[in-house]
XYZ file of C-alpha atoms in Angstrom:
479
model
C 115.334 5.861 350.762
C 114.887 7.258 347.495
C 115.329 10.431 345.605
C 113.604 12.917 346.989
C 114.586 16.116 348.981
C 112.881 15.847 352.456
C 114.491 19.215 353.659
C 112.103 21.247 350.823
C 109.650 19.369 351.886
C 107.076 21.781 354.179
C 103.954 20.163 356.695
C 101.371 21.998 355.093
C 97.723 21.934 356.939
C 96.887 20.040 353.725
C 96.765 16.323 353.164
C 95.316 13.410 354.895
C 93.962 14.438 358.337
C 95.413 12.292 361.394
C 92.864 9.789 360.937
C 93.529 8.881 357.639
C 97.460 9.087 357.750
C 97.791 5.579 359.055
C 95.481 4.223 355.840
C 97.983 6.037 353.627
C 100.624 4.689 354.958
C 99.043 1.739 354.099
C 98.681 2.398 350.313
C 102.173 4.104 350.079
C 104.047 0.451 351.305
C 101.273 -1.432 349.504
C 103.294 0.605 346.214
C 106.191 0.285 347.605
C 106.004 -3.572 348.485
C 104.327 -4.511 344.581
C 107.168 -2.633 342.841
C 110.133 -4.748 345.222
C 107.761 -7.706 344.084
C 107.881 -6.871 340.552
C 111.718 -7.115 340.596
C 112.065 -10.170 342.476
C 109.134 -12.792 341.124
C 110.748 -12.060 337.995
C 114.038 -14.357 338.838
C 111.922 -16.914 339.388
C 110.204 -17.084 336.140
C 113.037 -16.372 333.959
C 113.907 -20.015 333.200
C 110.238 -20.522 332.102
C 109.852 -16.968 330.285
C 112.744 -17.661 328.424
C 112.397 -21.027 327.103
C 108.628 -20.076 326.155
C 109.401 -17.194 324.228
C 112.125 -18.947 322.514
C 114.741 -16.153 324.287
C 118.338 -16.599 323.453
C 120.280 -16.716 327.584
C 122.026 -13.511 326.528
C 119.069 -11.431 325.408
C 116.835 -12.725 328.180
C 119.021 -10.812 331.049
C 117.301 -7.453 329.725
C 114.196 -8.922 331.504
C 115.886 -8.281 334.210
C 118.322 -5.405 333.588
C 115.732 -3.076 331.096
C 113.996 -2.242 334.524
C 116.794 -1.669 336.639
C 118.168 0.532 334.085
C 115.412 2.990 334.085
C 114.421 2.678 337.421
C 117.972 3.284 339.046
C 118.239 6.120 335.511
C 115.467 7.824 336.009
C 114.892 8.031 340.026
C 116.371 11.406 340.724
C 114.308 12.763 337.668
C 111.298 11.250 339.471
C 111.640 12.971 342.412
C 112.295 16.224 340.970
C 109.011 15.946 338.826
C 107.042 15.026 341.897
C 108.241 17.956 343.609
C 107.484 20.685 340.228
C 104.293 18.826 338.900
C 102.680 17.628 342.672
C 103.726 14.157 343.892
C 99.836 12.810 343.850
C 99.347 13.453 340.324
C 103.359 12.298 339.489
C 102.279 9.363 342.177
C 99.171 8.296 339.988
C 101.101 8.678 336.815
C 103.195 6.332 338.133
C 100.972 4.078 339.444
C 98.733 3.777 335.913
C 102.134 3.223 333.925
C 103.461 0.685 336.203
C 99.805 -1.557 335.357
C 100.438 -1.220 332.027
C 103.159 -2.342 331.821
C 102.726 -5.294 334.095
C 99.595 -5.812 331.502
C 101.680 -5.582 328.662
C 104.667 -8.053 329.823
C 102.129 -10.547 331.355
C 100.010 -10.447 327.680
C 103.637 -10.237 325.790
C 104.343 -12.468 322.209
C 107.937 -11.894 322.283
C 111.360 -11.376 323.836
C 111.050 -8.180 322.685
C 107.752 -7.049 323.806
C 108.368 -7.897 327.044
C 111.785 -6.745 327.534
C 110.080 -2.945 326.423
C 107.588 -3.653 328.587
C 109.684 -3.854 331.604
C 111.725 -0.388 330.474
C 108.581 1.052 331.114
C 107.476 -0.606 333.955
C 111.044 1.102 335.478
C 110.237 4.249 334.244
C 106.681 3.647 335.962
C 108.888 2.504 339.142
C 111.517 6.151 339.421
C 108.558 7.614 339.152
C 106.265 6.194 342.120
C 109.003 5.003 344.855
C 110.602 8.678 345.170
C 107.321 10.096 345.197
C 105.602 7.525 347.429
C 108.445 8.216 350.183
C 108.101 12.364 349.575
C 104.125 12.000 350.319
C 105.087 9.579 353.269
C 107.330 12.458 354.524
C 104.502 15.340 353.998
C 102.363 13.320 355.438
C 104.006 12.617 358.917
C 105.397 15.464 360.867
C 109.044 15.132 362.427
C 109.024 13.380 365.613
C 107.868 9.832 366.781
C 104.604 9.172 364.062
C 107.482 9.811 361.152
C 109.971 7.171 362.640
C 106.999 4.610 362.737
C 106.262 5.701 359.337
C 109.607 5.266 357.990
C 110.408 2.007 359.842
C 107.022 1.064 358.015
C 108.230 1.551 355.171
C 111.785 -0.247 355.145
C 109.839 -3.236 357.286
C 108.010 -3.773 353.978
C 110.981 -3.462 351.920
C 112.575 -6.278 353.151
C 109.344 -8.242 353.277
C 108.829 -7.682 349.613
C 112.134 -9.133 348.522
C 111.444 -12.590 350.465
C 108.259 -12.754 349.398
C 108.948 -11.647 346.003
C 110.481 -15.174 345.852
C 108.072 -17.377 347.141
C 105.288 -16.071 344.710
C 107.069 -15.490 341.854
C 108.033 -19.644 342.305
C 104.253 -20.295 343.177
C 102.992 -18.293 340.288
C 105.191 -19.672 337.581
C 104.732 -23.308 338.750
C 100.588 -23.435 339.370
C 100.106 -20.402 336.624
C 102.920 -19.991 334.599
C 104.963 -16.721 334.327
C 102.362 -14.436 332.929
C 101.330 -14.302 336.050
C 104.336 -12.686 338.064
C 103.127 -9.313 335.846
C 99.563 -10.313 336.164
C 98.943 -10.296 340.051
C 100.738 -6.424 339.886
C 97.043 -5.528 337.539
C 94.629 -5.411 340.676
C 97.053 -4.336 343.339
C 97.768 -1.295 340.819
C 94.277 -0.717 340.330
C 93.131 -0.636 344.091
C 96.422 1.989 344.650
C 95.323 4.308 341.700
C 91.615 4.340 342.944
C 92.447 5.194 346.623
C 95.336 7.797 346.168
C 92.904 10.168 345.546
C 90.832 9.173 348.851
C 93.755 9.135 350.968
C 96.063 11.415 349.860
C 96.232 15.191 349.348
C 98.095 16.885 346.967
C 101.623 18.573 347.994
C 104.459 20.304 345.720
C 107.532 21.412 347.005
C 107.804 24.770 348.471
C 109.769 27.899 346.822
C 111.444 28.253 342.768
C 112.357 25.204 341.790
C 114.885 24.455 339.344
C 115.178 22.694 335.912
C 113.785 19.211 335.680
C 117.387 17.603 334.560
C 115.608 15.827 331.712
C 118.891 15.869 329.551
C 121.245 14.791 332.029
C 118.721 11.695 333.240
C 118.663 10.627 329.407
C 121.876 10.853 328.266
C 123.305 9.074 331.711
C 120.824 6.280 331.320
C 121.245 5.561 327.501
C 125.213 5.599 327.601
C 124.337 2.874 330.829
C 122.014 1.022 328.285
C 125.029 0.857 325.469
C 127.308 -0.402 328.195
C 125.254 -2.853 329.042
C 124.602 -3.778 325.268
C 128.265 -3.925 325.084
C 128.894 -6.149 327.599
C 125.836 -8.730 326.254
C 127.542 -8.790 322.401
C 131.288 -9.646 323.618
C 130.400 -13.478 324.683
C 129.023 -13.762 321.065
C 131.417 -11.024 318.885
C 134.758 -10.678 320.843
C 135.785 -7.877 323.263
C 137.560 -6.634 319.952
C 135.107 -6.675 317.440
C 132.880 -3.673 316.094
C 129.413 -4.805 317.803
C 131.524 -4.169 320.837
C 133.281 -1.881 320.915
C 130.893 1.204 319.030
C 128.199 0.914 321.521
C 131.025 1.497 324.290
C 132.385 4.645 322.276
C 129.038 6.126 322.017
C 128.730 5.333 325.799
C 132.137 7.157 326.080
C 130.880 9.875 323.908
C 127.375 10.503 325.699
C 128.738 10.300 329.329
C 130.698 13.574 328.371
C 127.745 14.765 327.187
C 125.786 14.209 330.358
C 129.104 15.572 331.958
C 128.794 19.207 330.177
C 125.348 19.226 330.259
C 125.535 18.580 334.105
C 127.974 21.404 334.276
C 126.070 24.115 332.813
C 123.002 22.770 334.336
C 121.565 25.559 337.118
C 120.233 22.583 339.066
C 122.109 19.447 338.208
C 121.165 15.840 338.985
C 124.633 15.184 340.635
C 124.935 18.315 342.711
C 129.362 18.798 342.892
C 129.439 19.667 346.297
C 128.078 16.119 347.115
C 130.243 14.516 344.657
C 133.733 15.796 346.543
C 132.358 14.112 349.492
C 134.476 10.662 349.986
C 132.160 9.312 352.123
C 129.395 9.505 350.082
C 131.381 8.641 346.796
C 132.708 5.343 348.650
C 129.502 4.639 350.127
C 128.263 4.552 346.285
C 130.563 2.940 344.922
C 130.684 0.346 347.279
C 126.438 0.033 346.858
C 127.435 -0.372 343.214
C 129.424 -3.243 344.166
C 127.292 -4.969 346.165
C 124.030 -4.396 343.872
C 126.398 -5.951 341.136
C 126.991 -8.744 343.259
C 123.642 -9.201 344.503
C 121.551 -9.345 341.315
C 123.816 -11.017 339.606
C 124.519 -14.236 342.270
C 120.116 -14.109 342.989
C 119.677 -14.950 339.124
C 122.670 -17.689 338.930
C 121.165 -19.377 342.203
C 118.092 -19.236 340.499
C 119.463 -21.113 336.917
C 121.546 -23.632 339.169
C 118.978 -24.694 341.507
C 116.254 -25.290 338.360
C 118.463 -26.046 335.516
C 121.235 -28.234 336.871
C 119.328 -29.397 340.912
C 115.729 -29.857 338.642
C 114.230 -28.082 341.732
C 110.707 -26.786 340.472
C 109.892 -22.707 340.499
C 108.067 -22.974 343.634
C 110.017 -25.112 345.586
C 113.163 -23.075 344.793
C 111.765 -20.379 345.156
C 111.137 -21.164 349.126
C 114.944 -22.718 349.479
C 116.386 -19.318 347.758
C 113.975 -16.827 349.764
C 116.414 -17.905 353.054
C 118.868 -15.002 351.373
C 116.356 -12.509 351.671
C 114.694 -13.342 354.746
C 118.684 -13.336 356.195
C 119.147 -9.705 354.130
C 116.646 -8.566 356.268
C 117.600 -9.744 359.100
C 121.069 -8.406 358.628
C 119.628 -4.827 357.815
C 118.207 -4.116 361.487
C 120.949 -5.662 363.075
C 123.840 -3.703 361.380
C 121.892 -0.224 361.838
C 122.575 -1.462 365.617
C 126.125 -2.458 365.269
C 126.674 0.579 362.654
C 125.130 2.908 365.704
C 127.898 1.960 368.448
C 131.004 1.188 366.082
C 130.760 3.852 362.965
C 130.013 2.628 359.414
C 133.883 1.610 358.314
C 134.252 -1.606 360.357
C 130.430 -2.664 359.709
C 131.402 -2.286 355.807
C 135.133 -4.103 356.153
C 133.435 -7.156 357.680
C 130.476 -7.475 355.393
C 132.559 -7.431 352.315
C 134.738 -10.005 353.863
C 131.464 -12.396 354.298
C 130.188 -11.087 350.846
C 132.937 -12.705 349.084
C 133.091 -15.689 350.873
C 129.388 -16.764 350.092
C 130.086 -16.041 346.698
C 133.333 -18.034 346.781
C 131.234 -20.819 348.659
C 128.886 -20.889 345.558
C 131.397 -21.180 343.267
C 132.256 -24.703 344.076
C 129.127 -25.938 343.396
C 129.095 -29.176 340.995
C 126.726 -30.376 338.759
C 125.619 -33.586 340.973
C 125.191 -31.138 343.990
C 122.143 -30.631 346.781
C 120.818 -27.659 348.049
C 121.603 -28.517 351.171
C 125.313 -29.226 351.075
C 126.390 -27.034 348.271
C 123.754 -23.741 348.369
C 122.369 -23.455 351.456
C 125.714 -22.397 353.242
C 126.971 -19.677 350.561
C 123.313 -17.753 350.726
C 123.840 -18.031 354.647
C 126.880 -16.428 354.555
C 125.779 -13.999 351.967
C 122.228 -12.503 352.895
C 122.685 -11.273 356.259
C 126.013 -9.185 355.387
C 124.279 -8.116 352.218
C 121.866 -6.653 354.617
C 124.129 -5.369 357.063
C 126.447 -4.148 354.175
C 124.089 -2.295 352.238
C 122.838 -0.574 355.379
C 125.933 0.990 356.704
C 127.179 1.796 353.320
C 123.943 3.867 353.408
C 124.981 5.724 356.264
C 128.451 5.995 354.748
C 126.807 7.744 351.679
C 124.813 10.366 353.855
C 127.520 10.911 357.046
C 128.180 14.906 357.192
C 125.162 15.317 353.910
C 124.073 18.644 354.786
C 120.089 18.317 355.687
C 118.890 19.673 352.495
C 120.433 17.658 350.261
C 119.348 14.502 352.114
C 117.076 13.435 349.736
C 119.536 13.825 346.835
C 122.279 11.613 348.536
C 119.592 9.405 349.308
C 118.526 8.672 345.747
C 121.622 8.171 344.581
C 121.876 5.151 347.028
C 118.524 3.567 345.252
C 120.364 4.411 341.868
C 123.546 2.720 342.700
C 121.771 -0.308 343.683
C 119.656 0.008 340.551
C 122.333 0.000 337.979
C 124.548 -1.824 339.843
C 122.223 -4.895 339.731
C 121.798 -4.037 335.741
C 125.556 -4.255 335.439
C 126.057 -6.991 337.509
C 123.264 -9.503 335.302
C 124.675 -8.502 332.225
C 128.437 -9.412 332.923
C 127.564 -12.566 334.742
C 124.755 -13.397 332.027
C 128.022 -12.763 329.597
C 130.775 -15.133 331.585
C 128.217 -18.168 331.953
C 127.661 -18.172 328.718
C 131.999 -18.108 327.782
C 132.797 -20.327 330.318
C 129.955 -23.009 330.143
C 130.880 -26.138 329.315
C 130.989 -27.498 325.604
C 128.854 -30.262 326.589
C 124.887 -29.526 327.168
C 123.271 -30.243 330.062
C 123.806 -29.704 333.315
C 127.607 -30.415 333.580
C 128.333 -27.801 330.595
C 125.487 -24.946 332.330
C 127.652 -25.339 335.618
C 131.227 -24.969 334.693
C 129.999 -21.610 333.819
C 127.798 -21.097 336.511
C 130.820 -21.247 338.293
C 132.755 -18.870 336.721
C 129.219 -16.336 337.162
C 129.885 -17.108 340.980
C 133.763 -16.504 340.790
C 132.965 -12.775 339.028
C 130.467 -11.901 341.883
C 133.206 -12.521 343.885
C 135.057 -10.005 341.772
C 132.640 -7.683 342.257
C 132.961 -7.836 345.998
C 136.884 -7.078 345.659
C 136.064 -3.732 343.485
C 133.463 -2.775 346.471
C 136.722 -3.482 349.009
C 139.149 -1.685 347.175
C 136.703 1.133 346.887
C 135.860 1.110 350.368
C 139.294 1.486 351.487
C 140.222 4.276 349.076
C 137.283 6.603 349.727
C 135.639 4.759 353.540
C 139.320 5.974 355.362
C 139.630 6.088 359.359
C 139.839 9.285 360.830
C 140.836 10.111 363.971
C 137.027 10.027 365.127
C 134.730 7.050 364.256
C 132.072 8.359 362.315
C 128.871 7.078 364.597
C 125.099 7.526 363.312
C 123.528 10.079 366.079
């Protein structure tokens, strides 16, 4: 789900007729499934990217983290434009932006061209997910043709991230990584030249308010210097001035975004969904998990090629069990989450969570996949699935209807920047705790120590959970 507002959202006579709703469907996962594969080839070819561009380990995390930041920064902004400006135009916007910038980072020189190059590619992203799920929901009236739609929709979600994997190993091996950004050129392409064949145009009915431009920027740049922070105090000190100023002017701009959320007439972070527990825990513990989940993906990824010697594509096939198991896990706890409430669902998964992580962090520097990796993304990917899908319903549970689609970005957002987060701090402790000697033995002790912290990250998501996900006297049950 992502931020849009499917209550404001009318079933106008316009748009695709019946016929053609199906083929749009099509094109709107077909979006949906190259931006998932976008962020996920990526992991693959980071060992290769890096050493070819001559990228220091510390910068080369804001590959990763540049488009999570303005994806997860920018979403709710997305949505809101989509529903002011008409979500086929914001759609193809979107669309054109996000090939350019796979262009640009597949043609890129240097670190830093590349690393820009993804910032936009997530601003391309907040804008065509939200909008790609509001058309989806214009498209299909309520009843059994939306529920196909929809479980469309998160079907190719969870494809995309396992095979997100397996190309982005089979591309950088037979190709080399120019190619993760490369194969998103045609796929692009064939979206931005059929939108306008499949899809009608739509805005959101009634006034609208203000587009929350402010409030989007100033949240996602005092992200950005915390993030910036966090890369420079491996290298400077937790003390030192490179440190410490960027998190002050984080400090500083978060109450910014704070007043100008405040005396917004239509803020990003509505308050009357803010005092909700459920959805604050649910949040918080996506946060956690997103943190967790980035951040152990791109440490499997180093361990199994660095220290194992495992090629791209090969390890890319051992590491796509996680995902495949993710998505697994997702269908099965909607069941589970359906008879027993979202609380126990969430209690259980964290439990696993941190135990694959713990698993992981044993692993040695002589190890196999088999004996010492295998097990630990076992354990992990199915209650990552699970876990992320009842803390979903945790978020929405007792959201009134038209603020839905709010409540629902926020949960994209939270997974976002909590994957952002989550690469830069573990990008930060391997590189404290690796070893003084080079090579593999060195690269592990502090892989180790990356798998220890996503472990840590898994405790904050527990001890959020059970301050904010409390029982009540009835079990909160999805109807």
């Amino acid at each position: 789900m992502t931020g849009v507002r499917p209550a404001s959202v009318p079933a106008p006579p316009a748009g695709p007729v019946p016929r053609r709703r199906w083929a749009a469907l099509v094109l709107l996962c077909t979006a949906n499934f190259v931006v998932l594969l976008d962020s996920q080839s990526v992991i693959l070819a980071l060992p290769q990217l890096t050493d070819e561009l001559g990228m220091a380990p510390l910068d080369a995390q804001w590959v990763l983290t540049a488009k999570l930041l303005t994806f997860g920064g920018l979403l709710l902004l997305g949505g809101r434009a989509a529903d002011r400006l008409g979500r086929r135009r914001v759609f193809m916007a979107g669309t054109a932006l996000f090939l350019l910038s796979s262009a640009v980072s597949g043609l890129a020189w240097t670190g830093g061209v590349v690393i820009a190059a993804r910032a936009v590619g997530g601003v391309a992203a907040a804008l065509m997910v939200p909008t790609a799920l509001s058309i989806l929901l214009n498209t299909f009236p309520e009843g059994r043709d939306r529920n196909t739609a929809l479980a469309g929709w998160a079907g190719i979600g969870g494809i995309g991230a396992t095979v997100g994997l397996l190309l982005g190993g089979l591309f950088t091996e037979l190709a080399g990584w120019q190619w993760v950004f490369f194969i998103n050129v045609p796929v692009a392409l064939v979206v931005l030249l059929l939108t306008p064949v499949l899809v009608g145009e739509s805005r959101a009915a009634g006034r609208q308010g203000p587009y929350g431009v402010p409030g989007a920027l100033t949240s996602t740049a005092a992200l950005v210097l915390v993030i910036l922070a966090v890369s420079r105090a491996a290298g400077s000190g937790w003390t030192s001035g490179q440190t410490l100023l960027p998190l002050a002017a984080a400090v500083l701009l978060a109450g910014v975004f704070a007043a100008v959320e405040r005396r917004s007439a239509a803020p990003l972070l509505p308050p009357d969904l803010l005092r909700r527990s459920t959805l604050a825990g649910g949040n918080l513990v996506t946060l956690c998990m997103g943190m967790a989940a980035f951040s152990l993906s791109v440490s499997v990824a180093v361990y199994g090629q660095a220290v194992l010697g495992h090629g791209p594509m090969e390890f890319g096939a051992l590491q796509s069990v996680m995902s495949f198991l993710a998505f697994v896990g997702a269908y099965a706890g909607q069941r589970v989450v359906t008879r027993t409430g979202f609380r126990p669902v969430v209690g259980v998964c964290l439990v696993l969570l941190c135990a694959g992580c713990l698993l992981l962090a044993r692993v040695p520097a002589d190890g196999s996949y088999l004996r010492d990796v295998l097990w630990g993304l076992v354990v992990f990917g199915p209650a990552l699935g699970a876990g992320t899908a009842a803390a979903s319903v945790a978020a929405v549970s007792g959201v009134p209807e038209r603020s839905s689609g709010v409540a629902s970005g926020l949960i994209v957002a939270a997974l976002q920047i909590g994957g952002a987060l989550g690469v830069a701090v573990v990008t930060t402790v391997t590189a404290t705790f690796s070893g003084p000697e080079p090579g593999p033995a060195g690269l592990t002790a502090g892989l180790q120590a990356a798998f220890t912290a996503c472990a840590v990250f898994v405790a904050l998501g527990m001890a959020a959970a059970a301050l904010t996900l409390r029982s009540r006297s009835k079990p909160d049950r999805v109807r």
